[in-house]
C-alpha cells in the first residue's frame, strides 16, 4: 500500500521506558485513510505504549523511541510536541478516559477546542457532539467526575469530535463498561468513522467487538505484531478465535464450560 | 462596664483589610500550585520584589506613581516568567520536596538582590492613595486599608471571572486536573505553566505595592508570605475559594488577637487556626479530595 493512501505509517519502532525496559521491539503497522484499524493483544503487550509513542505522550512517562520511524500523512513525526500533533489532526483518546473530573461536561469539551488552534476557519461544533451523545447534552452543566463510566467514555470521544482530527487513536473504549453499552459505543464509533471521514487506530482487549467494526486488524504480542489481516479474516481465523476471542472450536461453549469449571473449583477452595 | 463595640468594629475592619491582601496573595499562590503543583515558598519575596521595583521606579527614576506601579507589575510578570523558565521548569518531574527547596533558595536570592540594591534599611513608598479619612458607619477605617481592600477585592473578582469564563481558565484548570490529558487536548502545557507564574507574579506585585503603602517596605517584608502560607494551607492548597475565605478569616483573627491580647499573640492565633483546621480537615477547608464516582 502506498504512503499516500495511509494516514499513519509506523515502521519498525522500538521503545524503551526509563532507559531500561524495552517494551516495543520492531513494531510496524499502517492505517489506511478512512479506515478503522484494530490493534489487539493481551495485557502488557504494548498496545497503549504504541499509541503513546504515536501521539508523543510517551515522553511524559520517561519513555523513548530508540529506533524506527512514524509518519503522519506522509510527514515524519520525529520531534513534534504532543500538543502540536493534536493541532495537526492526530487525537489520542487515552486509556481510562481521563476526563477532567472537576470541570463540567461542557468545559471538558471547551478544553478540546485548543486542538483547533492555528487552523483557519475551524469552529468548535458542540451540536455535533450532542447529536452523537444526547446524554451529554442533558448533563452538560454537571461535573464530569459525577458521570457514569459510560458517559465519561462518551465525553472522551466527544472531546475528540470537537478537535476535528483526521486520525483518532482510541485506547480501550470498552474498558469497564457493561456489554450492552459497549455495543452502543462501538456503533457510534463506526458511525463517526463513516460520517466524519476520520480514520481510527483502535486498541482493544475485547477483540470480537473491535473486529466487528474494524476494517483491518493487527495482533501484537511482546512488543511486536504477530498476525495481521482484514478484520473478517482475523475474526474467522481458528487460532485467533482460540487465543484472542476466548472461543475454542465449539464457539462460546468452551469459555462457558471454563466458567462453570472455575466456579466449581472456587467452591472447593472456600 | 460597657463593651466597646466601636473598637471591635474598627478592629474587624482592619482585619478584613489585611485579610483582603492575604486572600489576594493566596490567590497568586494557588494559581501557581494548581497549574504546576509547586509549593512556592518565595511568594512573599515575589511580593517584596514588586514593591521594591515600584519604589525604585518612583524614586530613582522619578516616574509618576501610577506609571511606576504599572511598570513594576509588568516587570514582575516578566520576572515571574523568567523564574519559571530557568528555575522551575528544569525541575519538572523531580520530587516535590526538591522543587520546594528550589523555591526556598529563590526566596533567599530575591532577598539578597534587594539588599544589594537597596540595602536592608526600611523604606517608605511615595504616597499615592487618597488620604481623606474613611468612615463606615461610626467606625474609622484607615484610608490605605480601605482602598487596599477595594483593590484586592476588585482584582479577586476579576480573577474569578477569568477562571470561570475565559477559555484560558479552562486550560489552567484542565492542566491542574490532569497534565497528560491536557496535552492530549492540544493545550500547550508549558505555556500554561509560564502564564500562571507570570500572572501570579503580577498579582503578588500589586499586593506588594499595597502592603508597602500601608506598612512600608523592607527586605524582611517577605515574612508576609508566612501568613499567606498558613492561609493557603488552611484554605486547601488548590482551592481559590479556600484562599479567599481563609485569607479573610486569618486577617480578622490576627487583628482581634492583636487588638485585644497584644501584638505578640497575632502569630500564635494564626498557628492555632492552622493546627485546629488541619486536625479537623487534613486537606484544608476547601481542598480537593477525589470526587467519588457514581
Ligand atoms: N510509564 C511506564 N514506565 C515503565 N513501564 C511501563 C510504563 N507504561 C507501561 N510500561 C510497561 O510496558 C509494558 C506494556 O505496557 P502497555 O501499557 O503498553 O500495555 P498494553 O498492551 O496497553 O496493556 P493493557 O491491555 O493492560 O492496557 C508493560 O509491561 C508495562 O509494565
Ligand atoms: Mg493499555
Coordinates of C-alpha atoms and ligand atoms in Angstrom, one line a residue:
Chain A
X1 CA 0.0 0.0 0.0
X2 CA 1.5 3.3 -0.9
X3 CA 2.3 6.0 1.6
X4 CA -0.1 8.5 0.1
X5 CA -3.1 6.3 1.0
X6 CA -2.3 5.8 4.6
X7 CA -2.8 8.4 7.3
X8 CA -0.4 6.7 9.6
X9 CA 2.7 4.6 9.0
X10 CA 4.6 3.0 11.8
X11 CA 7.9 1.4 10.8
X12 CA 9.8 -0.9 12.9
X13 CA 9.7 1.1 16.1
X14 CA 11.5 0.2 19.4
X15 CA 10.5 1.9 22.6
X16 CA 12.3 1.8 26.0
X17 CA 10.9 3.1 29.3
X18 CA 13.2 4.6 31.9
X19 CA 16.2 3.9 29.7
X20 CA 15.9 0.2 30.9
X21 CA 12.8 -1.7 30.0
X22 CA 12.2 -2.4 26.3
X23 CA 8.5 -2.6 25.5
X24 CA 8.2 -2.3 21.7
X25 CA 10.5 -4.5 19.6
X26 CA 10.3 -3.6 16.0
X27 CA 6.6 -2.9 15.6
X28 CA 5.1 -1.9 12.3
X29 CA 1.6 -1.1 11.2
X30 CA -0.3 1.3 9.0
X31 CA -3.7 2.9 9.0
X32 CA -5.2 3.5 5.5
X33 CA -7.2 6.7 5.2
X34 CA -10.8 6.4 6.2
X35 CA -10.5 3.0 7.8
X36 CA -10.7 1.7 11.4
X37 CA -7.7 -0.5 12.2
X38 CA -7.8 -2.6 15.3
X39 CA -4.7 -3.3 17.4
X40 CA -5.3 -6.3 19.6
X41 CA -3.3 -8.1 22.2
X42 CA -3.2 -9.3 25.8
X43 CA -2.3 -7.3 28.9
X44 CA 1.1 -5.7 28.7
X45 CA 1.7 -6.5 25.0
X46 CA 2.5 -2.8 24.4
X47 CA -0.7 -1.5 22.8
X48 CA -1.0 1.6 24.9
X49 CA 2.7 2.2 24.5
X50 CA 2.3 2.1 20.7
X51 CA -0.4 4.8 20.9
X52 CA 1.5 7.0 23.3
X53 CA 4.5 6.8 21.0
X54 CA 2.5 7.9 18.1
X55 CA 0.8 10.8 20.0
X56 CA 4.1 11.9 21.6
X57 CA 2.7 11.4 25.2
X58 CA 5.4 8.8 25.7
X59 CA 8.0 11.5 26.6
X60 CA 5.9 12.5 29.6
X61 CA 6.3 9.0 31.0
X62 CA 10.0 8.8 30.6
X63 CA 9.7 6.6 27.6
X64 CA 11.9 6.9 24.5
X65 CA 11.6 6.0 20.8
X66 CA 15.0 4.5 20.1
X67 CA 14.5 3.1 16.6
X68 CA 12.2 3.3 13.7
X69 CA 10.0 5.9 12.2
X70 CA 6.5 7.2 12.4
X71 CA 4.8 9.1 9.6
X72 CA 1.5 11.0 9.9
X73 CA 0.1 11.9 6.5
X74 CA 3.5 11.2 5.0
X75 CA 5.4 13.5 7.3
X76 CA 7.8 12.2 9.9
X77 CA 6.8 12.9 13.5
X78 CA 10.3 12.9 14.9
X79 CA 10.4 15.9 17.3
X80 CA 6.9 17.2 17.4
X81 CA 5.4 18.1 20.8
X82 CA 2.2 16.4 21.8
X83 CA 0.0 19.5 21.7
X84 CA 1.4 20.3 18.2
X85 CA 0.4 16.9 17.0
X86 CA -3.1 17.3 18.3
X87 CA -3.3 20.6 16.5
X88 CA -2.1 18.9 13.3
X89 CA -5.0 16.5 13.4
X90 CA -3.9 13.5 15.5
X91 CA -6.1 13.0 18.5
X92 CA -5.4 10.4 21.3
X93 CA -8.3 9.2 23.5
X94 CA -6.3 7.8 26.3
X95 CA -6.9 4.6 28.2
X96 CA -9.1 5.1 31.3
X97 CA -11.0 8.0 29.6
X98 CA -9.1 10.7 31.6
X99 CA -11.9 13.3 31.7
X100 CA -11.2 16.4 33.8
X101 CA -13.3 15.4 36.8
X102 CA -13.6 18.9 38.4
X103 CA -14.6 20.5 35.1
X104 CA -18.2 20.4 33.8
X105 CA -19.0 18.3 30.8
X106 CA -19.1 21.5 28.6
X107 CA -15.8 22.8 30.0
X108 CA -14.3 19.4 29.1
X109 CA -15.4 20.0 25.5
X110 CA -14.1 23.5 25.6
X111 CA -10.7 22.2 26.6
X112 CA -10.6 20.3 23.4
X113 CA -11.0 23.5 21.3
X114 CA -7.3 24.1 21.9
X115 CA -6.8 21.4 19.3
X116 CA -8.3 23.9 16.7
X117 CA -5.6 26.5 17.4
X118 CA -3.9 27.7 14.3
X119 CA -6.5 26.1 11.9
X120 CA -8.1 28.8 10.0
X121 CA -11.9 28.7 9.9
X122 CA -12.2 25.8 12.2
X123 CA -15.0 26.3 14.7
X124 CA -15.9 24.1 17.7
X125 CA -19.1 22.1 16.8
X126 CA -20.8 21.3 20.2
X127 CA -24.0 20.4 18.4
X128 CA -22.3 17.6 16.6
X129 CA -21.1 16.0 19.9
X130 CA -24.6 16.3 21.4
X131 CA -26.1 14.7 18.3
X132 CA -24.0 11.6 18.7
X133 CA -24.4 11.7 22.5
X134 CA -27.7 13.3 23.6
X135 CA -26.9 12.1 27.1
X136 CA -24.0 14.5 27.3
X137 CA -26.3 17.4 26.5
X138 CA -28.6 16.5 29.4
X139 CA -25.6 16.6 31.7
X140 CA -23.6 19.4 30.1
X141 CA -23.6 21.6 33.3
X142 CA -22.7 18.8 35.6
X143 CA -19.2 17.9 36.8
X144 CA -17.6 15.2 34.6
X145 CA -16.4 13.4 37.8
X146 CA -20.0 12.6 38.6
X147 CA -20.7 11.0 35.2
X148 CA -21.0 7.2 35.0
X149 CA -18.2 5.3 33.3
X150 CA -20.1 5.0 30.1
X151 CA -20.9 8.7 30.0
X152 CA -17.3 9.5 30.7
X153 CA -16.3 7.4 27.7
X154 CA -18.9 9.3 25.6
X155 CA -17.3 12.6 26.8
X156 CA -13.8 11.3 26.0
X157 CA -14.9 10.6 22.4
X158 CA -16.9 13.8 22.3
X159 CA -13.7 15.8 23.0
X160 CA -12.1 14.0 20.1
X161 CA -15.1 15.1 17.9
X162 CA -14.6 18.8 18.9
X163 CA -10.9 18.5 17.8
X164 CA -11.9 17.5 14.3
X165 CA -8.9 15.2 13.8
X166 CA -8.1 13.2 10.8
X167 CA -6.9 10.3 12.9
X168 CA -8.1 9.2 16.3
X169 CA -6.1 6.9 18.5
X170 CA -8.7 5.1 20.7
X171 CA -7.4 3.2 23.7
X172 CA -9.8 0.6 25.1
X173 CA -13.1 2.4 24.9
X174 CA -14.8 -0.8 26.2
X175 CA -12.9 -0.7 29.5
X176 CA -15.1 -1.3 32.5
X177 CA -18.4 -0.9 30.6
X178 CA -21.4 -3.2 30.6
X179 CA -21.8 -5.3 27.4
X180 CA -24.9 -3.5 26.1
X181 CA -23.1 -0.1 26.5
X182 CA -20.0 -1.5 24.8
X183 CA -22.1 -2.4 21.7
X184 CA -23.8 1.0 21.8
X185 CA -20.5 2.9 22.0
X186 CA -18.9 0.8 19.2
X187 CA -21.9 1.5 16.9
X188 CA -21.3 5.2 17.4
X189 CA -17.5 4.8 16.8
X190 CA -18.3 3.1 13.5
X191 CA -20.8 5.9 12.6
X192 CA -18.2 8.6 13.4
X193 CA -15.7 6.9 11.2
X194 CA -18.1 6.7 8.3
X195 CA -19.8 10.1 8.7
X196 CA -16.9 12.3 9.8
X197 CA -14.4 10.6 7.5
X198 CA -12.0 10.2 10.3
X199 CA -9.5 7.3 10.4
X200 CA -9.0 5.4 13.6
X201 CA -6.5 3.2 15.3
X202 CA -8.4 1.2 17.8
X203 CA -6.8 -0.6 20.7
X204 CA -8.9 -3.3 22.4
X205 CA -8.8 -6.3 24.7
X206 CA -12.3 -7.1 23.6
X207 CA -11.3 -8.5 20.2
X208 CA -14.7 -9.6 19.0
X209 CA -16.4 -6.3 19.2
X210 CA -13.3 -4.5 17.9
X211 CA -13.0 -6.7 14.8
X212 CA -16.8 -6.2 14.2
X213 CA -16.2 -2.5 13.5
X214 CA -12.7 -2.6 12.1
X215 CA -11.6 -3.0 8.5
X216 CA -8.2 -4.4 9.3
X217 CA -6.6 -5.8 12.4
X218 CA -3.1 -6.4 13.9
X219 CA -2.5 -8.7 16.8
X220 CA 0.6 -8.0 18.9
X221 CA 2.5 -9.9 21.5
X222 CA 5.5 -8.8 23.4
X223 CA 6.1 -5.6 21.6
X224 CA 5.6 -6.7 18.0
X225 CA 3.0 -7.7 15.5
X226 CA 2.4 -11.5 15.2
X227 CA -0.5 -11.6 12.8
X228 CA -2.4 -9.1 10.7
X229 CA -5.1 -9.2 8.1
X230 CA -8.6 -8.0 7.2
X231 CA -10.9 -7.9 10.1
X232 CA -13.3 -10.6 8.8
X233 CA -10.5 -13.0 8.1
X234 CA -9.0 -12.5 11.6
X235 CA -12.4 -12.9 13.2
X236 CA -12.8 -16.2 11.3
X237 CA -9.3 -17.5 11.9
X238 CA -9.2 -20.6 14.0
X239 CA -6.1 -19.6 16.1
X240 CA -7.2 -16.1 16.6
X241 CA -10.6 -17.3 17.8
X242 CA -9.0 -19.7 20.2
X243 CA -6.4 -17.3 21.7
X244 CA -7.9 -13.9 21.5
X245 CA -11.6 -14.2 21.2
X246 CA -11.8 -16.7 24.0
X247 CA -13.6 -19.3 21.9
X248 CA -12.5 -22.9 21.2
X249 CA -13.7 -25.0 18.3
X250 CA -17.2 -25.1 19.7
X251 CA -17.7 -21.4 19.7
X252 CA -18.9 -20.0 23.0
X253 CA -19.3 -23.3 24.6
X254 CA -15.7 -23.7 25.7
X255 CA -15.5 -20.5 27.6
X256 CA -18.8 -21.2 29.2
X257 CA -17.5 -24.6 30.3
X258 CA -14.4 -22.9 31.7
X259 CA -16.5 -20.6 33.8
X260 CA -18.5 -23.5 35.3
X261 CA -15.3 -25.3 36.0
X262 CA -13.9 -22.3 37.7
X263 CA -16.9 -21.9 39.8
X264 CA -16.7 -25.5 41.0
X265 CA -13.1 -25.0 41.9
X266 CA -13.8 -21.9 43.8
X267 CA -16.4 -23.8 45.8
X268 CA -13.8 -26.4 46.8
X269 CA -11.4 -23.7 47.9
X270 CA -13.8 -21.9 50.1
Chain B
X1 CA -18.5 48.1 82.2
X2 CA -19.8 48.6 78.7
X3 CA -18.2 46.6 75.9
X4 CA -16.6 48.9 73.3
X5 CA -18.4 47.8 70.2
X6 CA -16.9 50.6 68.1
X7 CA -13.4 49.3 68.9
X8 CA -14.4 45.8 67.9
X9 CA -15.8 47.0 64.6
X10 CA -12.7 49.0 63.8
X11 CA -10.5 46.0 64.6
X12 CA -12.7 43.8 62.4
X13 CA -12.5 46.2 59.5
X14 CA -8.7 46.5 59.9
X15 CA -8.6 42.7 59.9
X16 CA -10.6 42.5 56.7
X17 CA -8.2 44.9 55.1
X18 CA -5.2 42.7 55.9
X19 CA -7.3 39.7 55.1
X20 CA -8.0 41.0 51.6
X21 CA -4.3 41.2 50.9
X22 CA -3.8 37.7 52.3
X23 CA -6.6 36.5 50.0
X24 CA -5.1 38.2 47.0
X25 CA -1.6 36.9 47.6
X26 CA -3.1 33.5 48.4
X27 CA -4.8 33.6 45.1
X28 CA -1.4 34.1 43.4
X29 CA 0.0 31.1 45.4
X30 CA -3.0 28.9 44.5
X31 CA -2.6 29.7 40.8
X32 CA 1.0 28.5 40.8
X33 CA 0.1 25.5 42.8
X34 CA -2.8 24.5 40.7
X35 CA -1.0 24.8 37.4
X36 CA 2.4 23.5 38.3
X37 CA 1.9 21.7 41.6
X38 CA 4.8 23.8 43.0
X39 CA 4.5 24.9 46.7
X40 CA 6.0 28.3 46.2
X41 CA 7.7 29.5 49.4
X42 CA 9.0 32.5 47.6
X43 CA 5.6 34.1 47.2
X44 CA 6.3 36.6 50.0
X45 CA 9.6 37.6 48.3
X46 CA 7.9 37.9 44.9
X47 CA 5.6 40.4 46.6
X48 CA 8.6 42.2 48.0
X49 CA 10.3 42.4 44.6
X50 CA 7.2 44.0 43.2
X51 CA 7.1 46.6 46.0
X52 CA 10.8 47.4 45.5
X53 CA 10.6 47.7 41.8
X54 CA 7.8 50.2 42.2
X55 CA 9.9 52.0 44.8
X56 CA 12.9 52.1 42.6
X57 CA 11.0 53.4 39.6
X58 CA 9.2 56.0 41.6
X59 CA 12.3 57.4 43.4
X60 CA 15.4 56.7 41.4
X61 CA 13.7 57.2 38.0
X62 CA 11.2 59.7 39.2
X63 CA 8.3 58.1 37.4
X64 CA 4.8 59.2 38.5
X65 CA 3.4 56.7 40.9
X66 CA 0.7 55.2 38.6
X67 CA 3.3 54.6 35.9
X68 CA 5.8 53.2 38.4
X69 CA 3.1 50.7 39.6
X70 CA 2.2 49.7 36.1
X71 CA 5.8 49.2 35.0
X72 CA 6.6 47.3 38.3
X73 CA 3.7 45.0 37.8
X74 CA 4.6 44.2 34.2
X75 CA 8.3 43.8 35.2
X76 CA 7.3 41.4 38.0
X77 CA 5.3 39.4 35.5
X78 CA 8.3 39.1 33.2
X79 CA 10.5 38.2 36.2
X80 CA 7.9 35.5 37.2
X81 CA 8.0 34.0 33.7
X82 CA 11.8 34.0 33.8
X83 CA 11.9 32.4 37.2
X84 CA 9.6 29.6 36.0
X85 CA 11.7 29.0 32.9
X86 CA 15.2 28.9 34.5
X87 CA 14.5 27.6 38.0
X88 CA 11.3 25.7 38.0
X89 CA 10.8 24.1 34.5
X90 CA 14.1 22.2 34.7
X91 CA 12.9 20.6 37.9
X92 CA 9.8 19.1 36.3
X93 CA 9.4 15.5 37.3
X94 CA 11.7 15.8 40.3
X95 CA 10.3 15.1 43.7
X96 CA 8.0 17.9 45.1
X97 CA 10.5 18.3 48.0
X98 CA 13.3 19.3 45.7
X99 CA 11.2 21.8 43.8
X100 CA 10.0 23.2 47.2
X101 CA 13.7 23.6 48.2
X102 CA 14.4 25.4 44.9
X103 CA 11.7 28.0 45.9
X104 CA 13.3 28.3 49.3
X105 CA 16.5 29.1 47.6
X106 CA 14.8 31.5 45.3
X107 CA 13.4 33.4 48.3
X108 CA 16.9 34.0 49.7
X109 CA 18.2 35.0 46.4
X110 CA 15.5 37.6 46.0
X111 CA 16.2 38.9 49.5
X112 CA 19.9 39.1 48.6
X113 CA 19.1 41.1 45.4
X114 CA 17.0 43.6 47.3
X115 CA 19.6 44.1 50.0
X116 CA 22.4 44.5 47.4
X117 CA 20.5 47.2 45.5
X118 CA 18.5 49.0 48.2
X119 CA 20.3 47.8 51.5
X120 CA 18.3 46.3 54.3
X121 CA 17.0 49.6 55.6
X122 CA 13.2 50.1 55.7
X123 CA 11.8 52.5 53.1
X124 CA 8.6 54.3 52.5
X125 CA 6.7 54.2 49.2
X126 CA 5.6 57.6 48.0
X127 CA 2.0 58.3 48.9
X128 CA -0.4 57.6 46.2
X129 CA -3.8 56.8 47.8
X130 CA -6.4 59.4 48.8
X131 CA -5.8 60.3 52.5
X132 CA -9.2 61.6 53.4
X133 CA -10.4 59.5 56.4
X134 CA -13.0 56.9 55.6
X135 CA -15.9 56.3 57.9
X136 CA -18.0 53.2 57.6
X137 CA -21.0 54.0 59.9
X138 CA -19.4 55.1 63.2
X139 CA -16.1 53.3 62.6
X140 CA -13.0 54.9 61.3
X141 CA -11.1 52.9 58.7
X142 CA -7.5 54.0 57.7
X143 CA -7.8 55.1 54.1
X144 CA -4.9 52.9 52.9
X145 CA -6.5 49.9 54.4
X146 CA -9.8 50.7 52.9
X147 CA -8.5 51.4 49.4
X148 CA -6.2 48.4 49.6
X149 CA -9.1 46.2 50.4
X150 CA -11.1 47.7 47.5
X151 CA -8.3 47.0 45.0
X152 CA -7.8 43.5 46.4
X153 CA -11.5 42.7 46.2
X154 CA -11.7 44.0 42.6
X155 CA -8.7 42.0 41.5
X156 CA -10.0 38.9 43.1
X157 CA -13.4 39.3 41.4
X158 CA -11.7 39.8 38.0
X159 CA -9.5 36.8 38.6
X160 CA -12.5 34.6 39.5
X161 CA -14.4 35.8 36.4
X162 CA -11.4 35.0 34.3
X163 CA -11.1 31.5 35.7
X164 CA -14.7 30.9 35.0
X165 CA -15.4 32.5 31.7
X166 CA -12.2 32.9 29.8
X167 CA -11.0 29.8 27.8
X168 CA -7.6 30.2 29.4
X169 CA -9.2 29.5 32.8
X170 CA -10.4 26.2 31.4
X171 CA -6.9 25.4 30.2
X172 CA -5.5 26.2 33.6
X173 CA -8.0 24.0 35.4
X174 CA -7.6 21.2 32.9
X175 CA -3.8 21.3 33.4
X176 CA -4.3 21.3 37.1
X177 CA -6.6 18.3 36.9
X178 CA -4.6 16.0 34.5
X179 CA -1.5 17.3 32.8
X180 CA -1.1 14.5 30.3
X181 CA -4.7 14.7 29.3
X182 CA -4.4 18.4 29.0
X183 CA -1.6 17.9 26.5
X184 CA -3.8 15.4 24.6
X185 CA -6.4 18.2 24.2
X186 CA -3.9 20.3 22.3
X187 CA -3.3 22.6 25.3
X188 CA 0.3 24.0 25.3
X189 CA 1.0 22.9 28.9
X190 CA 4.4 24.6 29.3
X191 CA 2.8 27.8 28.2
X192 CA 0.2 27.3 30.9
X193 CA 3.0 26.9 33.4
X194 CA 4.6 30.1 32.2
X195 CA 1.4 32.0 32.2
X196 CA 0.5 31.0 35.7
X197 CA 3.8 32.2 37.0
X198 CA 3.6 35.4 35.1
X199 CA 0.1 36.3 36.3
X200 CA 0.8 35.1 39.9
X201 CA 3.9 37.4 40.0
X202 CA 1.8 40.3 38.7
X203 CA -0.8 39.7 41.4
X204 CA 1.9 39.4 44.0
X205 CA 3.5 42.7 42.9
X206 CA 0.2 44.5 43.3
X207 CA -0.3 43.0 46.7
X208 CA 3.3 44.1 47.5
X209 CA 2.7 47.7 46.5
X210 CA -0.4 47.9 48.7
X211 CA 1.3 46.1 51.7
X212 CA 4.2 48.5 51.2
X213 CA 2.0 51.6 51.0
X214 CA 0.3 50.5 54.3
X215 CA 3.3 49.4 56.3
X216 CA 6.4 50.5 54.4
X217 CA 8.8 48.2 52.6
X218 CA 11.9 46.4 53.9
X219 CA 13.9 43.3 52.9
X220 CA 12.1 41.4 55.6
X221 CA 8.6 42.1 54.3
X222 CA 8.7 38.6 52.7
X223 CA 7.6 37.2 56.1
X224 CA 4.1 38.3 54.9
X225 CA 4.4 35.2 52.8
X226 CA 4.4 33.1 56.0
X227 CA 0.9 34.2 56.9
X228 CA -0.1 33.6 53.3
X229 CA 1.3 30.1 53.5
X230 CA -0.9 29.5 56.5
X231 CA -3.8 31.0 54.7
X232 CA -3.5 28.6 51.7
X233 CA -2.9 25.6 53.9
X234 CA -6.0 26.4 55.9
X235 CA -8.0 27.0 52.7
X236 CA -6.7 24.0 50.9
X237 CA -3.7 24.4 48.7
X238 CA -5.6 24.1 45.4
X239 CA -8.7 26.0 46.3
X240 CA -9.3 29.5 45.2
X241 CA -12.4 29.8 47.3
X242 CA -10.4 28.4 50.2
X243 CA -7.7 31.1 49.8
X244 CA -10.3 33.8 49.9
X245 CA -12.2 32.6 52.9
X246 CA -9.1 31.7 54.9
X247 CA -7.5 35.0 54.0
X248 CA -10.3 37.0 55.4
X249 CA -10.6 34.7 58.4
X250 CA -7.0 34.8 59.3
X251 CA -6.8 38.6 58.7
X252 CA -9.7 39.1 61.2
X253 CA -8.4 36.7 63.8
X254 CA -4.9 38.2 63.7
X255 CA -6.4 41.6 64.1
X256 CA -8.6 40.6 67.0
X257 CA -5.7 38.8 68.7
X258 CA -3.5 41.9 68.2
X259 CA -6.2 44.3 69.4
X260 CA -7.4 42.5 72.5
X261 CA -4.5 40.4 73.6
X262 CA -1.5 42.3 72.2
X263 CA 0.6 42.1 69.1
X264 CA 2.7 39.1 70.3
X265 CA -0.5 36.9 70.1
X266 CA -1.1 37.5 66.4
X267 CA 1.1 34.7 65.1
X268 CA 0.0 32.4 67.9
X269 CA -3.6 32.9 66.9
X270 CA -2.7 32.2 63.2
X271 CA -1.0 28.9 64.0
X272 CA -3.7 27.9 66.4
X273 CA -6.1 28.1 63.5
X274 CA -3.7 26.2 61.3
X275 CA -3.5 23.3 63.8
X276 CA -7.2 23.2 64.5
X277 CA -8.1 23.2 60.8
X278 CA -5.6 20.6 59.9
X279 CA -6.8 18.3 62.8
X280 CA -10.3 18.5 61.6
X281 CA -9.7 18.7 57.8
X282 CA -6.3 17.5 56.6
X283 CA -7.0 18.9 53.1
X284 CA -7.8 22.3 54.5
X285 CA -11.2 23.9 54.5
X286 CA -11.8 23.5 50.7
X287 CA -9.0 21.3 49.5
X288 CA -10.0 18.6 47.0
X289 CA -10.4 15.1 47.9
X290 CA -11.2 12.9 44.9
X291 CA -14.8 13.2 43.7
X292 CA -16.4 9.8 44.2
X293 CA -17.6 8.1 41.0
X294 CA -21.2 7.1 40.8
Ligands
LIG1 N1 5.3 4.6 32.2 C1 5.8 3.3 32.2 N2 7.0 3.1 32.7 C2 7.6 1.9 32.7 N3 7.0 0.8 32.2 C3 5.8 0.9 31.6 C4 5.2 2.2 31.5 N4 4.0 2.1 30.9 C5 3.9 0.8 30.5 N5 5.0 0.1 30.9 C6 5.3 -1.3 30.7 O1 5.2 -1.6 29.3 C7 4.6 -2.8 29.0 C8 3.5 -2.6 28.1 O2 2.5 -1.7 28.6 P1 1.3 -1.1 27.8 O3 0.5 -0.2 28.7 O4 1.7 -0.6 26.5 O5 0.4 -2.5 27.6 P2 -1.0 -2.7 27.0 O6 -0.8 -3.6 25.8 O7 -1.7 -1.4 26.7 O8 -1.7 -3.5 28.2 P3 -3.2 -3.3 28.7 O9 -4.1 -4.1 27.8 O10 -3.2 -3.9 30.0 O11 -3.6 -1.9 28.7 C9 4.1 -3.3 30.4 O12 5.0 -4.3 30.8 C10 4.2 -2.2 31.3 O13 4.5 -2.6 32.6
LIG2 MG1 -3.2 -0.4 27.6

